JSON list of C-alpha atoms in Angstrom, two decimals:
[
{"chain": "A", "resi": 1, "resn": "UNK", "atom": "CA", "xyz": [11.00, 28.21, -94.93]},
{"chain": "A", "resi": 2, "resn": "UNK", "atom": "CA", "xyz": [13.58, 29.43, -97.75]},
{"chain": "A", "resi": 3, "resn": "UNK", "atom": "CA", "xyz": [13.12, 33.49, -98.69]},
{"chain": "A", "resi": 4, "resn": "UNK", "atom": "CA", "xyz": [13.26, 33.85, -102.29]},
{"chain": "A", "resi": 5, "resn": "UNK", "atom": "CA", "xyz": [12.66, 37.60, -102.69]},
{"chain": "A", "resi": 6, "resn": "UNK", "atom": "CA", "xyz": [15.80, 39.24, -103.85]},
{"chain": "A", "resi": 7, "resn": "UNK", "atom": "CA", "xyz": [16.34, 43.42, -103.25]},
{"chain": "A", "resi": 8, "resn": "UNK", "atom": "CA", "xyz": [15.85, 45.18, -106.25]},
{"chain": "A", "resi": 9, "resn": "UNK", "atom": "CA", "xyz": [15.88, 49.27, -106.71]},
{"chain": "A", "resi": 10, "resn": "UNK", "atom": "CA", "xyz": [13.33, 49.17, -109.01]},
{"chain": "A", "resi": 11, "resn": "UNK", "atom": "CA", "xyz": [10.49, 50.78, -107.77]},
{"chain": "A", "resi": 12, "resn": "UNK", "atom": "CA", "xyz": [7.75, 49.82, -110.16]},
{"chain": "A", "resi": 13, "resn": "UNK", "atom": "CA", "xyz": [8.38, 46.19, -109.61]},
{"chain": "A", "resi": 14, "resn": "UNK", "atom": "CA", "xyz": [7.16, 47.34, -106.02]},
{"chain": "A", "resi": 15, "resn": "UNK", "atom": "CA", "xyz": [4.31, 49.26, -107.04]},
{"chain": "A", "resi": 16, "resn": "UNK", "atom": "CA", "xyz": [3.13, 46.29, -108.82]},
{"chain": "A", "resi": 17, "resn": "UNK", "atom": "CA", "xyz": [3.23, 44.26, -106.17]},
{"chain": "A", "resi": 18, "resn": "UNK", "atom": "CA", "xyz": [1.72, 46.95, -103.89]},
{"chain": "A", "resi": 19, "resn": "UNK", "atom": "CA", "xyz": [-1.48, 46.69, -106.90]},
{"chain": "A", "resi": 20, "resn": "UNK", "atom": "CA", "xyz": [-1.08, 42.77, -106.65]},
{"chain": "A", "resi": 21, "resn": "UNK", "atom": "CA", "xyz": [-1.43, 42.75, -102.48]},
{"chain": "A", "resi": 22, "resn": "UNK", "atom": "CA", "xyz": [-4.31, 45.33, -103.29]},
{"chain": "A", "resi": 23, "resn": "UNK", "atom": "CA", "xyz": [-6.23, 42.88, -105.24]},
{"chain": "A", "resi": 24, "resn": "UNK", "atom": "CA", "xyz": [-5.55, 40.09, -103.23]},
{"chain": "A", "resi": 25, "resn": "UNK", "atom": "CA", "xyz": [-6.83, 41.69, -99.96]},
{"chain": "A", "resi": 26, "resn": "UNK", "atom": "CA", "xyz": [-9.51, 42.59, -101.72]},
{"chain": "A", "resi": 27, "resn": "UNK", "atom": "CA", "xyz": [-11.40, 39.43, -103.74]},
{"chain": "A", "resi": 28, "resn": "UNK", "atom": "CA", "xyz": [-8.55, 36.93, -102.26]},
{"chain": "A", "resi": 29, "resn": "UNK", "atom": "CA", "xyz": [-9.50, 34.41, -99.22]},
{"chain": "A", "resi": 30, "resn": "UNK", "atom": "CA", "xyz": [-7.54, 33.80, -96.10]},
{"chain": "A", "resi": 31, "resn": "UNK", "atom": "CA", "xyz": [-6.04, 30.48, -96.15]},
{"chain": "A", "resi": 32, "resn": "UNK", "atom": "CA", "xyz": [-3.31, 28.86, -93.69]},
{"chain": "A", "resi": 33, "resn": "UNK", "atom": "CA", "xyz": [-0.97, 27.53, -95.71]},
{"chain": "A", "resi": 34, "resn": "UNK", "atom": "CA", "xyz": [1.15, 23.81, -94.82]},
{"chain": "A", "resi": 35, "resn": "UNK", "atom": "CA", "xyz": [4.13, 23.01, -95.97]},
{"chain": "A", "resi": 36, "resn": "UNK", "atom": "CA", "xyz": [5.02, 18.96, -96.77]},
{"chain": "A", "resi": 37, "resn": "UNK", "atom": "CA", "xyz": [7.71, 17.69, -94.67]},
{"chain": "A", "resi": 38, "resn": "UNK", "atom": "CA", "xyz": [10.82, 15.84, -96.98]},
{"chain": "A", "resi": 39, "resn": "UNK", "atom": "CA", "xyz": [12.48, 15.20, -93.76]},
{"chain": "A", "resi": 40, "resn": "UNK", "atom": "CA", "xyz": [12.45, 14.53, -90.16]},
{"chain": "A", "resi": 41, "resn": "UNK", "atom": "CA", "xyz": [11.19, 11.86, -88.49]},
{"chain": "A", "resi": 42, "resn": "UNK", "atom": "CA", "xyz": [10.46, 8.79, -89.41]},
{"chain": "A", "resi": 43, "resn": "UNK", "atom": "CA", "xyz": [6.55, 7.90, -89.24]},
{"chain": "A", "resi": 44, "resn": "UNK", "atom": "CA", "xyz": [7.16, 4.53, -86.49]},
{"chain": "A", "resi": 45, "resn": "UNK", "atom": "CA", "xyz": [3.53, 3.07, -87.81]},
{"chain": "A", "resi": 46, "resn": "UNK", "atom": "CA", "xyz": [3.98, 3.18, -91.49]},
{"chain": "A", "resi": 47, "resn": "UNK", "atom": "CA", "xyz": [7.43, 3.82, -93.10]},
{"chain": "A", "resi": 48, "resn": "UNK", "atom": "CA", "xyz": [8.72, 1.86, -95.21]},
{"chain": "A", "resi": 49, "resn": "UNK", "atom": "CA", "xyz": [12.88, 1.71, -94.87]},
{"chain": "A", "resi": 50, "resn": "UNK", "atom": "CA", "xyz": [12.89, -0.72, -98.21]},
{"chain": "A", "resi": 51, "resn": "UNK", "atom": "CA", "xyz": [11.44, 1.76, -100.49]},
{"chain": "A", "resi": 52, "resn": "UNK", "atom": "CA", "xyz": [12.35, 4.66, -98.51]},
{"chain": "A", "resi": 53, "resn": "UNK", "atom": "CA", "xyz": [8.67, 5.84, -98.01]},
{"chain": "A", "resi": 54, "resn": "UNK", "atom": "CA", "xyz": [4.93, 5.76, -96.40]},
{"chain": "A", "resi": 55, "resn": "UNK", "atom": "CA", "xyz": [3.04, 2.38, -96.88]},
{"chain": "A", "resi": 56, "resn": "UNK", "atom": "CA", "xyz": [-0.21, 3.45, -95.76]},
{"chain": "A", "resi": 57, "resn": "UNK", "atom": "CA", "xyz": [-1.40, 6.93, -97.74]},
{"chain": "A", "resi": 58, "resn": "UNK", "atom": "CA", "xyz": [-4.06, 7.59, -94.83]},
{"chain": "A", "resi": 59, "resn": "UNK", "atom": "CA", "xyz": [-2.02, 6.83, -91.87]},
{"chain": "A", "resi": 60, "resn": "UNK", "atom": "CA", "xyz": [-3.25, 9.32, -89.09]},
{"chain": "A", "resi": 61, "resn": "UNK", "atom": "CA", "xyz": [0.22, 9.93, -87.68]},
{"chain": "A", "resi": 62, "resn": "UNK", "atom": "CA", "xyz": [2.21, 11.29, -91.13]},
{"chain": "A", "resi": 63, "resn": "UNK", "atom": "CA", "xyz": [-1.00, 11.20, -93.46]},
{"chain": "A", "resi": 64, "resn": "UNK", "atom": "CA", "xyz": [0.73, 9.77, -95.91]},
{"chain": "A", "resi": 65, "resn": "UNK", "atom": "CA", "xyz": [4.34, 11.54, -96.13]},
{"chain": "A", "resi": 66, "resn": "UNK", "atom": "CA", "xyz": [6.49, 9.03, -94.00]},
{"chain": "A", "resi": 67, "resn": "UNK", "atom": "CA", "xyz": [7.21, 12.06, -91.24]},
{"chain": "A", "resi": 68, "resn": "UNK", "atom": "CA", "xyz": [5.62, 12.35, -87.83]},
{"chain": "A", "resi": 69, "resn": "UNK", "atom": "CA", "xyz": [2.05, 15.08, -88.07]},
{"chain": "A", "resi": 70, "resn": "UNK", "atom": "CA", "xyz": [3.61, 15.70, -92.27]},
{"chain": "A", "resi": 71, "resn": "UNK", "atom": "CA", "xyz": [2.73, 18.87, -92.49]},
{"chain": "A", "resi": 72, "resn": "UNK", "atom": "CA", "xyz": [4.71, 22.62, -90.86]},
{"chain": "A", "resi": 73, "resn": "UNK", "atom": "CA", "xyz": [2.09, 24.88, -89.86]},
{"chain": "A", "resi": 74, "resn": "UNK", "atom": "CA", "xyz": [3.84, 28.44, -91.59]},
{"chain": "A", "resi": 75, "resn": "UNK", "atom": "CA", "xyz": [1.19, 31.16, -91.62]},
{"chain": "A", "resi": 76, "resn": "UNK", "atom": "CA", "xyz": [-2.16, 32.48, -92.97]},
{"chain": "A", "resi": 77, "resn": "UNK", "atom": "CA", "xyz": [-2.01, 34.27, -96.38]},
{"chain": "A", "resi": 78, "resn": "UNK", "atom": "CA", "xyz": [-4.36, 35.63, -98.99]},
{"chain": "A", "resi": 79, "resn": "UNK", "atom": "CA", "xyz": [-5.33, 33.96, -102.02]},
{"chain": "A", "resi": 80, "resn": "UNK", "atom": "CA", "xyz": [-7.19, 34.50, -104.63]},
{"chain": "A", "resi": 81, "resn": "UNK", "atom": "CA", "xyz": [-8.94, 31.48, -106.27]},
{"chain": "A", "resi": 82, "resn": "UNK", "atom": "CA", "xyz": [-9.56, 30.83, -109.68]},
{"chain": "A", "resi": 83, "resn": "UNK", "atom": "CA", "xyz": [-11.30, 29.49, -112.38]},
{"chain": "A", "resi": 84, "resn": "UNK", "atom": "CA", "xyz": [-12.18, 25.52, -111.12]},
{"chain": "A", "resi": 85, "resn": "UNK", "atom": "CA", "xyz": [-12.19, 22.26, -113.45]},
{"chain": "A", "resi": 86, "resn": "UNK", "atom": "CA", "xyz": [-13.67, 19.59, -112.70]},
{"chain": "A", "resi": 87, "resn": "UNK", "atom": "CA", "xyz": [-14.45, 15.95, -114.11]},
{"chain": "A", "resi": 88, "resn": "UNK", "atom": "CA", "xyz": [-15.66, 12.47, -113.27]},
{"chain": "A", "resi": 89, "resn": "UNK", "atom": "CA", "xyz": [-13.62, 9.19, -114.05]},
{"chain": "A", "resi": 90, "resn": "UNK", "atom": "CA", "xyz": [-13.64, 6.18, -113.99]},
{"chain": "A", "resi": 91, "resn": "UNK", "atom": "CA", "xyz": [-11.48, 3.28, -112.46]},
{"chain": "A", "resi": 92, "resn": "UNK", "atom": "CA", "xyz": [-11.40, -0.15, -111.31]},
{"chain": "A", "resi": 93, "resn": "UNK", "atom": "CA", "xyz": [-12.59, 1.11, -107.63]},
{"chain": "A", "resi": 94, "resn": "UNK", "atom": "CA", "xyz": [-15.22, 3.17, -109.28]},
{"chain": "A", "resi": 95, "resn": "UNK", "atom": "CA", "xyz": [-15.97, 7.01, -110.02]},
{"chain": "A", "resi": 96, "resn": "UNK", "atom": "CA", "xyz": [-13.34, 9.21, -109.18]},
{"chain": "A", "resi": 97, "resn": "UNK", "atom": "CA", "xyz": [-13.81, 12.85, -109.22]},
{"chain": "A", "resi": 98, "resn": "UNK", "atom": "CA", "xyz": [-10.55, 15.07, -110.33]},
{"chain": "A", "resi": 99, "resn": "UNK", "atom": "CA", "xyz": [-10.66, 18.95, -109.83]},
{"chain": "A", "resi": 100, "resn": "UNK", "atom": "CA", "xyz": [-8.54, 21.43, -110.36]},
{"chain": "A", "resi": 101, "resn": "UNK", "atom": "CA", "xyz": [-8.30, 25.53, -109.41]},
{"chain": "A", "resi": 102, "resn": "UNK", "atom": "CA", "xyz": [-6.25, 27.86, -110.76]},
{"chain": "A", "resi": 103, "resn": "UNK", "atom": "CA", "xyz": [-4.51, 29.64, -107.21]},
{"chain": "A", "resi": 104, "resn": "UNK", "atom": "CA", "xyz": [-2.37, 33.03, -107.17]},
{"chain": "A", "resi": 105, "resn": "UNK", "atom": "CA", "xyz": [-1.22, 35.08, -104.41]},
{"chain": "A", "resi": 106, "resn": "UNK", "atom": "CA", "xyz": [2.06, 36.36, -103.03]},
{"chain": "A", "resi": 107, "resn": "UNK", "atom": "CA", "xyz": [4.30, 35.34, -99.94]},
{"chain": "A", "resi": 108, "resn": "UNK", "atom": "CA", "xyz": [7.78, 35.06, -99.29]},
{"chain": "A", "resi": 109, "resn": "UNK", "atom": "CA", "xyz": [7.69, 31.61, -99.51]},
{"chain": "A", "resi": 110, "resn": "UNK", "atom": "CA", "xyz": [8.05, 29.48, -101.94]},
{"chain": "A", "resi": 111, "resn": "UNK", "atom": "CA", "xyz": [4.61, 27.22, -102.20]},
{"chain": "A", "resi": 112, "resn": "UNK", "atom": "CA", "xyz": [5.64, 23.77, -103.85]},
{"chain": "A", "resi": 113, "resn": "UNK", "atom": "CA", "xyz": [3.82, 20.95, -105.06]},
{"chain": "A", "resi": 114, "resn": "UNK", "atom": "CA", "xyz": [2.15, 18.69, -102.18]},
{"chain": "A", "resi": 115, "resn": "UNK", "atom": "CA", "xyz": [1.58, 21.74, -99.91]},
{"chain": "A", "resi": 116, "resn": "UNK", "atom": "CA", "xyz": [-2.06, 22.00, -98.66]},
{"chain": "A", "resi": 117, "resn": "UNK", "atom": "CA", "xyz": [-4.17, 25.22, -98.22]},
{"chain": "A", "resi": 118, "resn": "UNK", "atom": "CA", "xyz": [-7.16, 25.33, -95.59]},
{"chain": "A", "resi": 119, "resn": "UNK", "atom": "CA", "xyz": [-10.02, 27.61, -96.51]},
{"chain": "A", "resi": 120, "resn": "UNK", "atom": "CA", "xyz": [-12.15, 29.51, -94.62]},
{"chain": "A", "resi": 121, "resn": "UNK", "atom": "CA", "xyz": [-14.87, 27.22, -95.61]},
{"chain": "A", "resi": 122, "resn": "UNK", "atom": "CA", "xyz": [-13.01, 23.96, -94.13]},
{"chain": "A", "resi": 123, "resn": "UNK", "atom": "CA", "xyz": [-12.26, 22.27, -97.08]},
{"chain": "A", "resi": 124, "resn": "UNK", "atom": "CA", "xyz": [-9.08, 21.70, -97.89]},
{"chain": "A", "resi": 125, "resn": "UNK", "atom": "CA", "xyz": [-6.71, 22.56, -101.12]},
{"chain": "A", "resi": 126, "resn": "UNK", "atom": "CA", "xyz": [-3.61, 20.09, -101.89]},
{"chain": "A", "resi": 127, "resn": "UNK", "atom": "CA", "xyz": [-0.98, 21.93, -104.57]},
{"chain": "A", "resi": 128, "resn": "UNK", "atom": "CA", "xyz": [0.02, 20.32, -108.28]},
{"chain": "A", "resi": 129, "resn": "UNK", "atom": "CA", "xyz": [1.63, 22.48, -109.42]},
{"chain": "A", "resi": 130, "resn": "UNK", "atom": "CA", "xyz": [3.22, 25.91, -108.99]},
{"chain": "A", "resi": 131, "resn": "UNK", "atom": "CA", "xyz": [5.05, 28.74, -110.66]},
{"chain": "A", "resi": 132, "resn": "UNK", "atom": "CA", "xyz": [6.34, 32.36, -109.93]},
{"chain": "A", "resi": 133, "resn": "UNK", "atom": "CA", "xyz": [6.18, 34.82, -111.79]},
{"chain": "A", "resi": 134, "resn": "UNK", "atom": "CA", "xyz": [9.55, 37.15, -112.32]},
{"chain": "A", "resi": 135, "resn": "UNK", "atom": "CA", "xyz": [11.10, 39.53, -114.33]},
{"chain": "A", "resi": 136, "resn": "UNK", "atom": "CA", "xyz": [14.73, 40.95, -113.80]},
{"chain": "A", "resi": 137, "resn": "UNK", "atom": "CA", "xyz": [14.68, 38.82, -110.92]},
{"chain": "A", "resi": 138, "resn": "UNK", "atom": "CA", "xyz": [12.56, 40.16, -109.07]},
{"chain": "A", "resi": 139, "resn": "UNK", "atom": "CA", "xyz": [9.36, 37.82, -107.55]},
{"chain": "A", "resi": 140, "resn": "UNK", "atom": "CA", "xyz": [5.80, 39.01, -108.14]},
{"chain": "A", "resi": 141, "resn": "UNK", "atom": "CA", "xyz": [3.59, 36.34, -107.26]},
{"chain": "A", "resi": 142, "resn": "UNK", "atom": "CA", "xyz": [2.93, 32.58, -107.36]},
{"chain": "A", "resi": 143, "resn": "UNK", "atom": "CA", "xyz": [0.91, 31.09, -109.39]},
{"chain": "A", "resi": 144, "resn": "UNK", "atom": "CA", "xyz": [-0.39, 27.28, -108.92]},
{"chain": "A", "resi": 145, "resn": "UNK", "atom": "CA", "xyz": [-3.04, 24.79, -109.48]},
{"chain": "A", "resi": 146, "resn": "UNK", "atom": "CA", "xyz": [-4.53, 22.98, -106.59]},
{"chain": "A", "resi": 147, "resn": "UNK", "atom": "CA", "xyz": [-7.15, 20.44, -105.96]},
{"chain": "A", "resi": 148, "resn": "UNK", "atom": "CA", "xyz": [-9.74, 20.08, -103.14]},
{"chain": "A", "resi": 149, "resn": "UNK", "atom": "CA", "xyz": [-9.29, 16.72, -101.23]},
{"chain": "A", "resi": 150, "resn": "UNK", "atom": "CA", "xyz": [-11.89, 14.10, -100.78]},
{"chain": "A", "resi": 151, "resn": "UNK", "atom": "CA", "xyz": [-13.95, 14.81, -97.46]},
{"chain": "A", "resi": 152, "resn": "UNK", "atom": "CA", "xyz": [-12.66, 11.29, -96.32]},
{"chain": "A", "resi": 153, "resn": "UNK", "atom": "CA", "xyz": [-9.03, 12.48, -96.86]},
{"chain": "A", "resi": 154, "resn": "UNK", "atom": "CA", "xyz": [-7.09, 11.79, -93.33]},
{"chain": "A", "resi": 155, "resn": "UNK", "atom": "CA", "xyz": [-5.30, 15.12, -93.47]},
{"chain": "A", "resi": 156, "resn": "UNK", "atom": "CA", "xyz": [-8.86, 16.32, -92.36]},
{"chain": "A", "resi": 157, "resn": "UNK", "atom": "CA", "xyz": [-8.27, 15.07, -89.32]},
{"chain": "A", "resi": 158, "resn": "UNK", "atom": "CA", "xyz": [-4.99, 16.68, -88.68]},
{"chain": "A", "resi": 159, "resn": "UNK", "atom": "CA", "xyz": [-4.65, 19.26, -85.76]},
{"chain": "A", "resi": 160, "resn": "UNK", "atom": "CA", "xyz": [-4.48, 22.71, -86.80]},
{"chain": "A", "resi": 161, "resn": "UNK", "atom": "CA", "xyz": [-2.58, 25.60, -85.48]},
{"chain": "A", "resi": 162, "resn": "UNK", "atom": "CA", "xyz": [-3.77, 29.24, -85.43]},
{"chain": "A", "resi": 163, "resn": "UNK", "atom": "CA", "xyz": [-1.53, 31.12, -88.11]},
{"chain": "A", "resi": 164, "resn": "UNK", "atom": "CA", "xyz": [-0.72, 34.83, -87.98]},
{"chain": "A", "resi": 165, "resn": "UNK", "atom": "CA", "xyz": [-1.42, 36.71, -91.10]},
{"chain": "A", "resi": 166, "resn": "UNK", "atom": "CA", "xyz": [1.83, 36.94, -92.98]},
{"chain": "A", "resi": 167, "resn": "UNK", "atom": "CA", "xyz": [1.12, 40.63, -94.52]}
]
């Protein structure tokens, strides 16, 4: 995973972080997070080499990212959830239900879209969107949206890892 946290001297940029950690440990959730492969191997059951991607969204082997298992196990880290939104829709296969939860937390690692969280509940959270926060750049903490997956979502069924707390 890339670092992103530049060395400052400024030592209330720390101290706020030290307040954010604080918070997080304290009404934030342990989650493992997993990162999206862009590259590696090629899925043999379902890429596509003509359009240079998966054909089947809920093929067990990449679950849908064109890479053998999709997903790097990185490490467990607090988060603190949000406010959630949620609505009903409907389509030509019927009623589709979109949520969305406001995420933060901190970590050396840059969270990007199409990253998933698991939950100490089981479900699981799939990022949007995401942004960090910075000033005189220097990183404070992510913020990003997320959405819980359908409970017939392949990824599910993917084989997890036991992640070490990255604080």
């Amino acid at each position: 995973p890339v670092q992103y946290q530049p060395t400052t001297q400024n030592k209330w940029f720390k101290k706020i972080n030290e307040r954010n950690l604080w918070l997080l440990k304290n009404t934030g959730v342990i989650c493992d997070l997993y990162t999206r492969k862009w590259e590696g191997e090629h899925c043999p059951d379902c890429y596509d080499e003509l359009r240079g991607r998966a054909s089947n969204s809920m093929c067990p082997k990449c679950f849908g990212t064109g890479f053998v298992n999709g997903y790097e196990p990185q490490f467990a880290l607090y988060v603190r959830l949000g406010n959630s939104e949620s609505t009903v829709s409907q389509n030509v296969e019927g009623l589709e239900n979109q949520n969305s939860i406001s995420c933060w937390t901190i970590t050396p690692t840059r969270i990007r879209n199409f990253d998933m969280l698991f939950t100490p509940d089981g479900s699981i959270l799939e990022v949007t969107s995401s942004y960090i926060n910075s000033a005189d750049n220097y990183n404070f903490h992510q913020e990003f949206k997320a959405r819980y997956l359908e409970p017939n979502d392949a990824r599910y069924n993917m084989r997890r890892a036991t992640l070490k707390l990255c604080y």
